[in-house]
Amino acid sequence: MLRNVFILSWGQSSSSLGVVVEARNITLPAGTLAVLPCNSPRMVWTRDRLKDRQRVVHWDLVRSIPEYSVERILDMSPGVKERVYNGFNKGRITIPKTAFTDGNFSLVINNVGAADRGVYSCNLHHHYCQLHQSIKIQLNTTKSARKEKRYWDGDKTVFVVLLGSSVVLPCVNRRPLWTDGQQEEQQQVAHWDWQPPGVRPDLADRLVDLYASGERRQYGPLFPVDKMSVSEDAFSVGDFSLTISNLQPIDKGLYSCHLHHHYCGLHERRIFRLMVGPPLPPPPLVPTAAPAVPHALPNDDPSHNVVELERPRVVNVILPEHRGHFLQQLGYILATFFLLAFIITIVTVLTRRRRKRGLEYDLQRSKWRGHVTDHGDIALDATELKVCNQEHLNSNYKNNLLKERDMSKDRNKGKCM
């Protein structure tokens, strides 16, 4: 399904048909179900049995000096006396009792004081129609009558009032919605129009009219055969979508949904340009299961009853290795080779350093064993001489022992003779 959507700006009006709030291009294949959406929660109809409680007006005061604060001055509903929140303001601040009859919700302040300075807001709420309106007025005070004035600061009206005088802050809305001059029963209407290609807008065909009272008027042969339909509980849920079944090329054109709530002042229009494309391709056929092969019985003739089944053929396909895999293996080999070369280099360096240290030690030892005198003779180290002297003494001691033994033998021989 291809759907191109373009939204028109809110408030764009087209003659007296209502405000165009949405416009879409919709393309669907032939033979499918098309749903043109048209929803508005403000069109949900419930009888306003408590309509006097549905409308509320209240005045608020915003002060910025000495500290920022918001204060509710008063509020009022139809048939209910105004409620003033501050006891100091009772009898001093009020609104007309006929506000919900003539639409005059202005605030009257008597004996204006310095504490009355600030920004006042008049707020109108219609909960049944889901409407909320508000205006702001700034009140300043002065001690000179020549400085009293009223002007517009670009955002709100500003009143400069003499202290001790009276002032009326205007808030007027005379629409029947806010007064008792109009009732809401049977004033909600919804209808669908169809404009075939090449037909002027004023010659568009009316498809159906829907009323909140339950009345429904259908035009042409499309609705009786259930070709097009709108939900029976449209006004209960606010859904007035048009459903077109078995879409065909003849159904293309410009469809418009009109919603009117005369009591609440709601007039909206939604436009859909429906285009029909080629039908969807048929789904692929699902192969049926092959019939079961009968088994041969022992008494049957094998030549007629035995069915030879073809063995499945297995084909081994060797896919060539990817070039990246070869490079990866080559990287592993080169990394191993470089690691071995690094280890061999380290061992060689350490061995050479060890040999060099051994040669230096031998040279130093030779220097310790002897040194050259001033006359050019070589003098031996004292430790070496001591060792040589000890060896000479040891040899003399052994020679003396041998001599004493020989002398004792000679003596013994003389005695025997």
Tab-separated table of C-alpha atoms in Angstrom:
chain	number	residue	atom	x	y	z
A	1	MET	CA	0.000	0.000	0.000
A	2	LEU	CA	1.396	3.369	-1.032
A	3	ARG	CA	0.173	6.396	0.872
A	4	ASN	CA	1.314	9.964	0.222
A	5	VAL	CA	0.141	12.364	2.874
A	6	PHE	CA	0.053	16.160	2.808
A	7	ILE	CA	-1.475	18.200	5.634
A	8	LEU	CA	-3.023	21.614	5.062
A	9	SER	CA	-2.628	24.310	7.673
A	10	TRP	CA	-5.295	24.658	10.317
A	11	GLY	CA	-7.667	27.459	9.651
A	12	GLN	CA	-7.555	27.197	5.849
A	13	SER	CA	-11.137	27.714	4.817
A	14	SER	CA	-12.919	26.764	1.634
A	15	SER	CA	-16.057	28.876	1.155
A	16	SER	CA	-18.857	27.806	3.537
A	17	LEU	CA	-18.067	24.094	3.562
A	18	GLY	CA	-15.873	24.355	6.665
A	19	VAL	CA	-12.222	24.511	7.595
A	20	VAL	CA	-9.985	22.003	5.784
A	21	VAL	CA	-8.002	20.391	8.605
A	22	GLU	CA	-6.523	17.435	6.699
A	23	ALA	CA	-5.881	16.311	3.123
A	24	ARG	CA	-4.321	13.068	1.895
A	25	ASN	CA	-3.412	11.195	-1.274
A	26	ILE	CA	-4.084	7.470	-0.857
A	27	THR	CA	-3.178	4.772	-3.405
A	28	LEU	CA	-4.420	1.208	-2.869
A	29	PRO	CA	-4.405	-1.886	-5.105
A	30	ALA	CA	-7.636	-3.021	-6.679
A	31	GLY	CA	-9.658	-5.623	-4.793
A	32	THR	CA	-8.516	-4.496	-1.327
A	33	LEU	CA	-10.382	-2.807	1.517
A	34	ALA	CA	-10.046	0.987	1.786
A	35	VAL	CA	-10.642	2.903	5.032
A	36	LEU	CA	-10.758	6.708	4.815
A	37	PRO	CA	-10.219	7.963	8.405
A	38	CYS	CA	-12.373	10.772	9.789
A	39	ASN	CA	-12.186	11.168	13.588
A	40	SER	CA	-13.023	14.020	15.950
A	41	PRO	CA	-13.490	13.684	19.726
A	42	ARG	CA	-15.400	16.976	19.737
A	43	MET	CA	-18.168	15.312	17.720
A	44	VAL	CA	-18.902	12.728	20.421
A	45	TRP	CA	-22.525	13.407	21.303
A	46	THR	CA	-23.955	13.128	24.776
A	47	ARG	CA	-27.035	15.003	25.809
A	48	ASP	CA	-26.022	18.023	27.875
A	49	ARG	CA	-28.357	17.438	30.786
A	50	LEU	CA	-26.101	19.516	33.067
A	51	LYS	CA	-25.317	22.229	30.549
A	52	ASP	CA	-25.408	24.941	33.229
A	53	ARG	CA	-22.459	23.210	34.902
A	54	GLN	CA	-20.634	22.804	31.591
A	55	ARG	CA	-19.918	26.544	31.241
A	56	VAL	CA	-17.645	28.327	33.701
A	57	VAL	CA	-16.093	31.794	33.872
A	58	HIS	CA	-13.369	32.767	36.333
A	59	TRP	CA	-11.089	35.775	36.844
A	60	ASP	CA	-7.482	35.368	38.012
A	61	LEU	CA	-4.894	37.929	39.127
A	62	VAL	CA	-1.146	37.552	38.577
A	63	ARG	CA	1.139	39.750	40.695
A	64	SER	CA	4.890	40.108	40.130
A	65	ILE	CA	5.654	42.619	42.944
A	66	PRO	CA	6.828	42.076	45.629
A	67	GLU	CA	6.715	38.332	44.828
A	68	TYR	CA	5.236	36.387	41.946
A	69	SER	CA	1.815	34.981	42.873
A	70	VAL	CA	-1.442	33.854	41.226
A	71	GLU	CA	-4.769	34.482	42.931
A	72	ARG	CA	-8.275	33.335	41.968
A	73	ILE	CA	-10.551	36.384	42.265
A	74	LEU	CA	-13.971	34.824	41.538
A	75	ASP	CA	-15.813	32.299	39.363
A	76	MET	CA	-19.406	31.720	38.287
A	77	SER	CA	-21.553	29.163	36.401
A	78	PRO	CA	-25.071	29.520	34.941
A	79	GLY	CA	-27.703	29.384	37.660
A	80	VAL	CA	-25.039	29.594	40.398
A	81	LYS	CA	-24.170	32.738	42.341
A	82	GLU	CA	-20.703	34.134	41.880
A	83	ARG	CA	-18.069	32.908	44.340
A	84	VAL	CA	-15.531	35.474	45.624
A	85	TYR	CA	-12.456	33.860	47.167
A	86	ASN	CA	-11.102	36.766	49.245
A	87	GLY	CA	-13.387	38.201	51.936
A	88	PHE	CA	-11.896	41.681	51.438
A	89	ASN	CA	-13.196	41.695	47.851
A	90	LYS	CA	-16.818	40.721	48.640
A	91	GLY	CA	-19.112	43.540	47.586
A	92	ARG	CA	-16.151	45.380	46.033
A	93	ILE	CA	-15.420	43.098	43.052
A	94	THR	CA	-18.222	41.502	41.012
A	95	ILE	CA	-19.423	40.505	37.507
A	96	PRO	CA	-22.928	41.014	36.060
A	97	LYS	CA	-25.490	38.432	37.122
A	98	THR	CA	-26.767	38.282	33.513
A	99	ALA	CA	-23.359	37.190	32.195
A	100	PHE	CA	-24.571	33.854	30.769
A	101	THR	CA	-27.617	35.556	29.227
A	102	ASP	CA	-26.084	38.512	27.394
A	103	GLY	CA	-22.461	37.309	27.247
A	104	ASN	CA	-21.023	40.178	29.345
A	105	PHE	CA	-18.401	38.712	31.732
A	106	SER	CA	-16.675	42.036	32.565
A	107	LEU	CA	-15.090	42.473	35.997
A	108	VAL	CA	-16.156	45.507	38.068
A	109	ILE	CA	-13.697	46.768	40.731
A	110	ASN	CA	-14.797	49.514	43.120
A	111	ASN	CA	-12.471	51.644	45.266
A	112	VAL	CA	-9.321	50.609	43.428
A	113	GLY	CA	-6.280	50.284	45.688
A	114	ALA	CA	-2.554	49.732	45.209
A	115	ALA	CA	-3.000	46.009	46.013
A	116	ASP	CA	-5.237	45.643	42.922
A	117	ARG	CA	-2.335	46.165	40.518
A	118	GLY	CA	-1.374	43.225	38.332
A	119	VAL	CA	-2.408	41.230	35.247
A	120	TYR	CA	-6.044	40.030	35.230
A	121	SER	CA	-7.198	37.133	33.034
A	122	CYS	CA	-10.790	36.355	32.037
A	123	ASN	CA	-11.142	32.599	31.358
A	124	LEU	CA	-14.167	31.014	29.655
A	125	HIS	CA	-14.505	27.205	29.680
A	126	HIS	CA	-17.141	25.166	27.854
A	127	HIS	CA	-16.428	21.584	28.908
A	128	TYR	CA	-19.134	20.055	26.711
A	129	CYS	CA	-17.714	21.640	23.528
A	130	GLN	CA	-14.108	21.404	24.779
A	131	LEU	CA	-13.561	25.123	24.227
A	132	HIS	CA	-11.304	27.346	26.341
A	133	GLN	CA	-10.866	31.076	25.747
A	134	SER	CA	-8.855	33.621	27.704
A	135	ILE	CA	-7.992	37.339	27.545
A	136	LYS	CA	-5.528	39.384	29.654
A	137	ILE	CA	-5.772	42.958	30.974
A	138	GLN	CA	-3.124	44.754	33.012
A	139	LEU	CA	-4.212	47.174	35.745
A	140	ASN	CA	-1.919	49.958	36.983
A	141	THR	CA	-2.754	52.716	39.480
A	142	THR	CA	-1.865	56.399	39.727
A	143	LYS	CA	-2.422	59.290	42.136
A	144	SER	CA	-2.984	61.863	39.383
A	145	ALA	CA	-6.216	62.035	37.387
A	146	ARG	CA	-4.288	63.449	34.402
A	147	LYS	CA	-2.300	60.198	34.108
A	148	GLU	CA	-5.370	57.971	33.691
A	149	LYS	CA	-5.293	56.264	30.306
A	150	ARG	CA	-5.833	53.044	28.388
A	151	TYR	CA	-3.470	51.659	25.731
A	152	TRP	CA	-2.284	48.487	23.998
A	153	ASP	CA	1.268	47.276	24.734
A	154	GLY	CA	1.382	44.756	21.892
A	155	ASP	CA	0.263	41.802	24.030
A	156	LYS	CA	-2.618	43.023	26.188
A	157	THR	CA	-4.678	46.082	27.106
A	158	VAL	CA	-3.278	48.261	29.920
A	159	PHE	CA	-5.507	50.375	32.201
A	160	VAL	CA	-3.997	53.169	34.308
A	161	VAL	CA	-6.650	54.008	36.942
A	162	LEU	CA	-6.844	56.661	39.671
A	163	LEU	CA	-6.622	55.313	43.213
A	164	GLY	CA	-10.023	55.147	44.938
A	165	SER	CA	-12.016	55.168	41.693
A	166	SER	CA	-13.931	52.354	39.959
A	167	VAL	CA	-12.965	50.443	36.828
A	168	VAL	CA	-14.575	47.881	34.508
A	169	LEU	CA	-12.242	45.320	32.920
A	170	PRO	CA	-14.054	44.220	29.730
A	171	CYS	CA	-14.660	40.566	28.825
A	172	VAL	CA	-17.541	40.079	26.353
A	173	ASN	CA	-18.453	37.002	24.266
A	174	ARG	CA	-21.946	37.097	22.777
A	175	ARG	CA	-21.769	33.873	20.776
A	176	PRO	CA	-24.876	31.700	21.322
A	177	LEU	CA	-22.518	29.031	22.625
A	178	TRP	CA	-21.980	31.032	25.830
A	179	THR	CA	-25.564	32.214	26.209
A	180	ASP	CA	-28.858	30.429	26.625
A	181	GLY	CA	-30.111	31.339	23.145
A	182	GLN	CA	-29.302	28.018	21.472
A	183	GLN	CA	-29.643	24.329	22.330
A	184	GLU	CA	-27.414	21.547	21.098
A	185	GLU	CA	-29.967	18.834	20.329
A	186	GLN	CA	-30.029	17.639	16.705
A	187	GLN	CA	-27.382	20.122	15.643
A	188	GLN	CA	-24.567	17.630	15.004
A	189	VAL	CA	-24.318	16.500	11.401
A	190	ALA	CA	-21.730	14.477	9.451
A	191	HIS	CA	-21.805	13.665	5.743
A	192	TRP	CA	-19.557	12.191	3.036
A	193	ASP	CA	-19.302	13.515	-0.550
A	194	TRP	CA	-17.683	11.899	-3.612
A	195	GLN	CA	-16.324	13.848	-6.561
A	196	PRO	CA	-15.438	11.589	-9.539
A	197	PRO	CA	-12.523	12.635	-11.800
A	198	GLY	CA	-13.490	15.480	-14.142
A	199	VAL	CA	-16.520	16.559	-12.081
A	200	ARG	CA	-16.781	20.045	-10.574
A	201	PRO	CA	-16.858	20.332	-6.754
A	202	ASP	CA	-20.397	21.788	-6.758
A	203	LEU	CA	-21.600	18.681	-8.657
A	204	ALA	CA	-20.131	16.158	-6.216
A	205	ASP	CA	-22.357	13.237	-5.199
A	206	ARG	CA	-23.673	13.027	-1.625
A	207	LEU	CA	-23.050	9.535	-0.243
A	208	VAL	CA	-24.535	9.628	3.271
A	209	ASP	CA	-25.867	12.035	5.946
A	210	LEU	CA	-25.504	11.178	9.633
A	211	TYR	CA	-27.369	12.914	12.496
A	212	ALA	CA	-26.731	12.718	16.227
A	213	SER	CA	-30.398	11.865	16.730
A	214	GLY	CA	-29.779	8.528	14.986
A	215	GLU	CA	-31.217	9.416	11.593
A	216	ARG	CA	-29.172	8.252	8.597
A	217	ARG	CA	-29.790	9.112	4.946
A	218	GLN	CA	-28.025	7.114	2.244
A	219	TYR	CA	-27.852	8.168	-1.393
A	220	GLY	CA	-27.153	6.130	-4.514
A	221	PRO	CA	-26.787	2.361	-4.914
A	222	LEU	CA	-23.409	2.036	-3.169
A	223	PHE	CA	-24.531	1.887	0.466
A	224	PRO	CA	-27.475	-0.572	0.152
A	225	VAL	CA	-25.183	-3.269	-1.289
A	226	ASP	CA	-22.661	-2.759	1.538
A	227	LYS	CA	-20.115	-1.399	-0.889
A	228	MET	CA	-19.511	1.536	1.477
A	229	SER	CA	-20.292	1.836	5.159
A	230	VAL	CA	-19.871	4.054	8.241
A	231	SER	CA	-19.922	2.724	11.793
A	232	GLU	CA	-23.322	2.668	13.490
A	233	ASP	CA	-21.900	4.144	16.707
A	234	ALA	CA	-20.093	7.004	14.955
A	235	PHE	CA	-21.438	9.703	17.282
A	236	SER	CA	-20.686	7.601	20.362
A	237	VAL	CA	-16.959	7.271	19.666
A	238	GLY	CA	-16.388	10.170	17.265
A	239	ASP	CA	-15.291	7.873	14.404
A	240	PHE	CA	-16.904	8.686	11.036
A	241	SER	CA	-14.423	6.755	8.844
A	242	LEU	CA	-15.682	5.534	5.464
A	243	THR	CA	-15.019	1.891	4.535
A	244	ILE	CA	-14.989	0.823	0.862
A	245	SER	CA	-14.860	-2.913	0.159
A	246	ASN	CA	-13.569	-4.619	-3.016
A	247	LEU	CA	-11.913	-1.478	-4.328
A	248	GLN	CA	-12.207	-1.025	-8.111
A	249	PRO	CA	-10.832	1.571	-10.570
A	250	ILE	CA	-14.311	3.112	-10.838
A	251	ASP	CA	-14.126	4.035	-7.131
A	252	LYS	CA	-11.279	6.523	-7.565
A	253	GLY	CA	-11.937	10.185	-7.008
A	254	LEU	CA	-12.050	12.878	-4.336
A	255	TYR	CA	-13.807	11.955	-1.069
A	256	SER	CA	-14.594	14.578	1.582
A	257	CYS	CA	-15.808	14.147	5.161
A	258	HIS	CA	-17.781	17.100	6.606
A	259	LEU	CA	-18.291	17.453	10.375
A	260	HIS	CA	-20.650	20.130	11.715
A	261	HIS	CA	-21.430	20.844	15.356
A	262	HIS	CA	-23.618	23.930	15.135
A	263	TYR	CA	-24.040	24.247	18.886
A	264	CYS	CA	-20.262	24.305	19.508
A	265	GLY	CA	-19.410	26.139	16.300
A	266	LEU	CA	-17.397	23.265	14.855
A	267	HIS	CA	-17.126	23.041	11.048
A	268	GLU	CA	-14.321	20.785	9.767
A	269	ARG	CA	-13.602	19.114	6.453
A	270	ARG	CA	-11.180	16.295	5.578
A	271	ILE	CA	-10.283	15.519	1.957
A	272	PHE	CA	-8.959	12.233	0.529
A	273	ARG	CA	-7.836	11.730	-3.076
A	274	LEU	CA	-8.220	7.978	-3.654
A	275	MET	CA	-6.306	6.318	-6.485
A	276	VAL	CA	-6.624	2.639	-7.421
A	277	GLY	CA	-3.549	0.713	-8.529
A	278	PRO	CA	-3.151	-2.723	-10.132
A	279	PRO	CA	-4.363	-5.718	-8.111
A	280	LEU	CA	-2.001	-7.691	-5.948
A	281	PRO	CA	-0.378	-10.784	-7.551
A	282	PRO	CA	-2.002	-14.105	-6.615
A	283	PRO	CA	-0.313	-16.032	-3.816
A	284	PRO	CA	2.015	-18.890	-4.890
A	285	LEU	CA	0.490	-22.360	-5.094
A	286	VAL	CA	1.385	-24.706	-2.273
A	287	PRO	CA	2.532	-28.133	-3.638
A	288	THR	CA	0.350	-31.049	-2.525
A	289	ALA	CA	1.815	-34.118	-0.815
A	290	ALA	CA	2.772	-37.053	-3.063
A	291	PRO	CA	0.593	-40.171	-2.737
A	292	ALA	CA	1.933	-42.963	-0.558
A	293	VAL	CA	3.781	-45.773	-2.352
A	294	PRO	CA	2.200	-49.215	-1.709
A	295	HIS	CA	4.438	-51.876	-0.165
A	296	ALA	CA	4.968	-55.167	-1.980
A	297	LEU	CA	3.410	-58.218	-0.325
A	298	PRO	CA	5.320	-61.555	-0.124
A	299	ASN	CA	2.872	-63.369	-2.411
A	300	ASP	CA	2.831	-60.661	-5.058
A	301	ASP	CA	4.952	-60.714	-8.149
A	302	PRO	CA	7.946	-58.447	-7.540
A	303	SER	CA	8.151	-57.531	-11.188
A	304	HIS	CA	4.710	-55.850	-11.022
A	305	ASN	CA	4.331	-54.619	-7.456
A	306	VAL	CA	7.804	-53.600	-6.349
A	307	VAL	CA	8.464	-49.908	-6.991
A	308	GLU	CA	12.069	-48.951	-7.109
A	309	LEU	CA	12.683	-45.642	-5.391
A	310	GLU	CA	15.352	-43.380	-6.698
A	311	ARG	CA	18.037	-42.742	-4.153
A	312	PRO	CA	18.730	-39.153	-3.319
A	313	ARG	CA	21.817	-37.803	-4.960
A	314	VAL	CA	24.220	-35.891	-2.768
A	315	VAL	CA	26.381	-33.340	-4.502
A	316	ASN	CA	29.350	-32.002	-2.577
A	317	VAL	CA	30.104	-28.461	-3.466
A	318	ILE	CA	33.480	-27.075	-2.449
A	319	LEU	CA	33.329	-23.368	-2.215
A	320	PRO	CA	36.617	-21.504	-2.736
A	321	GLU	CA	37.953	-19.823	0.326
A	322	HIS	CA	37.389	-16.164	0.522
A	323	ARG	CA	40.381	-13.931	-0.128
A	324	GLY	CA	39.988	-12.395	3.303
A	325	HIS	CA	40.322	-15.821	4.927
A	326	PHE	CA	43.650	-16.412	3.105
A	327	LEU	CA	44.980	-13.053	4.238
A	328	GLN	CA	43.947	-13.843	7.781
A	329	GLN	CA	45.882	-17.123	7.794
A	330	LEU	CA	48.919	-15.391	6.246
A	331	GLY	CA	48.771	-12.801	9.019
A	332	TYR	CA	48.856	-15.525	11.679
A	333	ILE	CA	51.958	-17.114	10.065
A	334	LEU	CA	53.834	-13.801	9.780
A	335	ALA	CA	53.002	-12.900	13.386
A	336	THR	CA	54.415	-16.249	14.600
A	337	PHE	CA	57.573	-15.787	12.526
A	338	PHE	CA	58.189	-12.272	13.879
A	339	LEU	CA	57.645	-13.505	17.437
A	340	LEU	CA	60.274	-16.254	17.045
A	341	ALA	CA	62.756	-13.802	15.473
A	342	PHE	CA	62.229	-11.410	18.360
A	343	ILE	CA	62.897	-14.157	20.937
A	344	ILE	CA	66.083	-15.272	19.128
A	345	THR	CA	67.331	-11.674	18.968
A	346	ILE	CA	66.772	-11.182	22.689
A	347	VAL	CA	68.658	-14.416	23.550
A	348	THR	CA	71.582	-13.449	21.292
A	349	VAL	CA	71.889	-9.985	22.840
A	350	LEU	CA	71.808	-11.376	26.369
A	351	THR	CA	74.497	-13.998	25.521
A	352	ARG	CA	76.833	-11.379	24.043
A	353	ARG	CA	76.448	-9.146	27.054
A	354	ARG	CA	77.270	-12.066	29.379
A	355	ARG	CA	80.448	-12.918	27.419
A	356	LYS	CA	81.555	-9.290	27.420
A	357	ARG	CA	81.164	-9.079	31.173
A	358	GLY	CA	83.275	-12.298	31.585
A	359	LEU	CA	86.149	-10.801	29.538
A	360	GLU	CA	86.059	-7.586	31.557
A	361	TYR	CA	86.175	-9.629	34.783
A	362	ASP	CA	89.237	-11.599	33.563
A	363	LEU	CA	91.091	-8.398	32.669
A	364	GLN	CA	90.371	-6.879	36.071
A	365	ARG	CA	91.515	-10.101	37.835
A	366	SER	CA	94.796	-10.076	35.950
A	367	LYS	CA	95.352	-6.501	37.034
A	368	TRP	CA	94.742	-7.486	40.692
A	369	ARG	CA	97.253	-10.377	40.591
A	370	GLY	CA	100.266	-8.241	39.709
A	371	HIS	CA	101.462	-4.746	38.932
A	372	VAL	CA	104.654	-3.277	37.385
A	373	THR	CA	107.174	-1.519	39.705
A	374	ASP	CA	109.142	1.618	38.918
A	375	HIS	CA	112.148	-0.531	37.773
A	376	GLY	CA	110.050	-2.526	35.356
A	377	ASP	CA	109.848	-5.699	37.520
A	378	ILE	CA	106.577	-7.482	38.088
A	379	ALA	CA	105.544	-7.731	41.749
A	380	LEU	CA	103.186	-10.501	42.827
A	381	ASP	CA	100.161	-9.902	44.937
A	382	ALA	CA	100.527	-10.437	48.702
A	383	THR	CA	97.787	-12.993	48.839
A	384	GLU	CA	99.513	-15.026	46.111
A	385	LEU	CA	102.848	-14.829	47.894
A	386	LYS	CA	101.234	-15.940	51.090
A	387	VAL	CA	99.860	-18.961	49.364
A	388	CYS	CA	103.241	-19.795	47.856
A	389	ASN	CA	104.982	-19.410	51.233
A	390	GLN	CA	102.442	-21.712	52.828
A	391	GLU	CA	103.068	-24.306	50.135
A	392	HIS	CA	106.871	-24.041	50.716
A	393	LEU	CA	106.426	-24.458	54.468
A	394	ASN	CA	104.238	-27.444	53.958
A	395	SER	CA	106.860	-29.106	51.724
A	396	ASN	CA	109.673	-28.424	54.265
A	397	TYR	CA	107.562	-29.896	57.026
A	398	LYS	CA	107.014	-33.066	55.022
A	399	ASN	CA	110.773	-33.349	54.244
A	400	ASN	CA	111.657	-33.076	57.950
A	401	LEU	CA	109.242	-35.839	58.820
A	402	LEU	CA	110.769	-38.066	56.186
A	403	LYS	CA	114.266	-37.333	57.466
A	404	GLU	CA	113.294	-38.132	61.072
A	405	ARG	CA	111.771	-41.413	59.950
A	406	ASP	CA	114.930	-42.373	58.070
A	407	MET	CA	117.100	-41.468	61.087
A	408	SER	CA	114.969	-43.602	63.391
A	409	LYS	CA	115.374	-46.550	61.024
A	410	ASP	CA	119.160	-46.112	61.015
A	411	ARG	CA	119.236	-46.074	64.808
A	412	ASN	CA	117.245	-49.214	65.034
A	413	LYS	CA	119.583	-50.959	62.645
A	414	GLY	CA	122.679	-49.883	64.747
A	415	LYS	CA	121.176	-51.289	67.896
A	416	CYS	CA	120.522	-54.616	66.286
A	417	MET	CA	124.053	-54.935	65.108
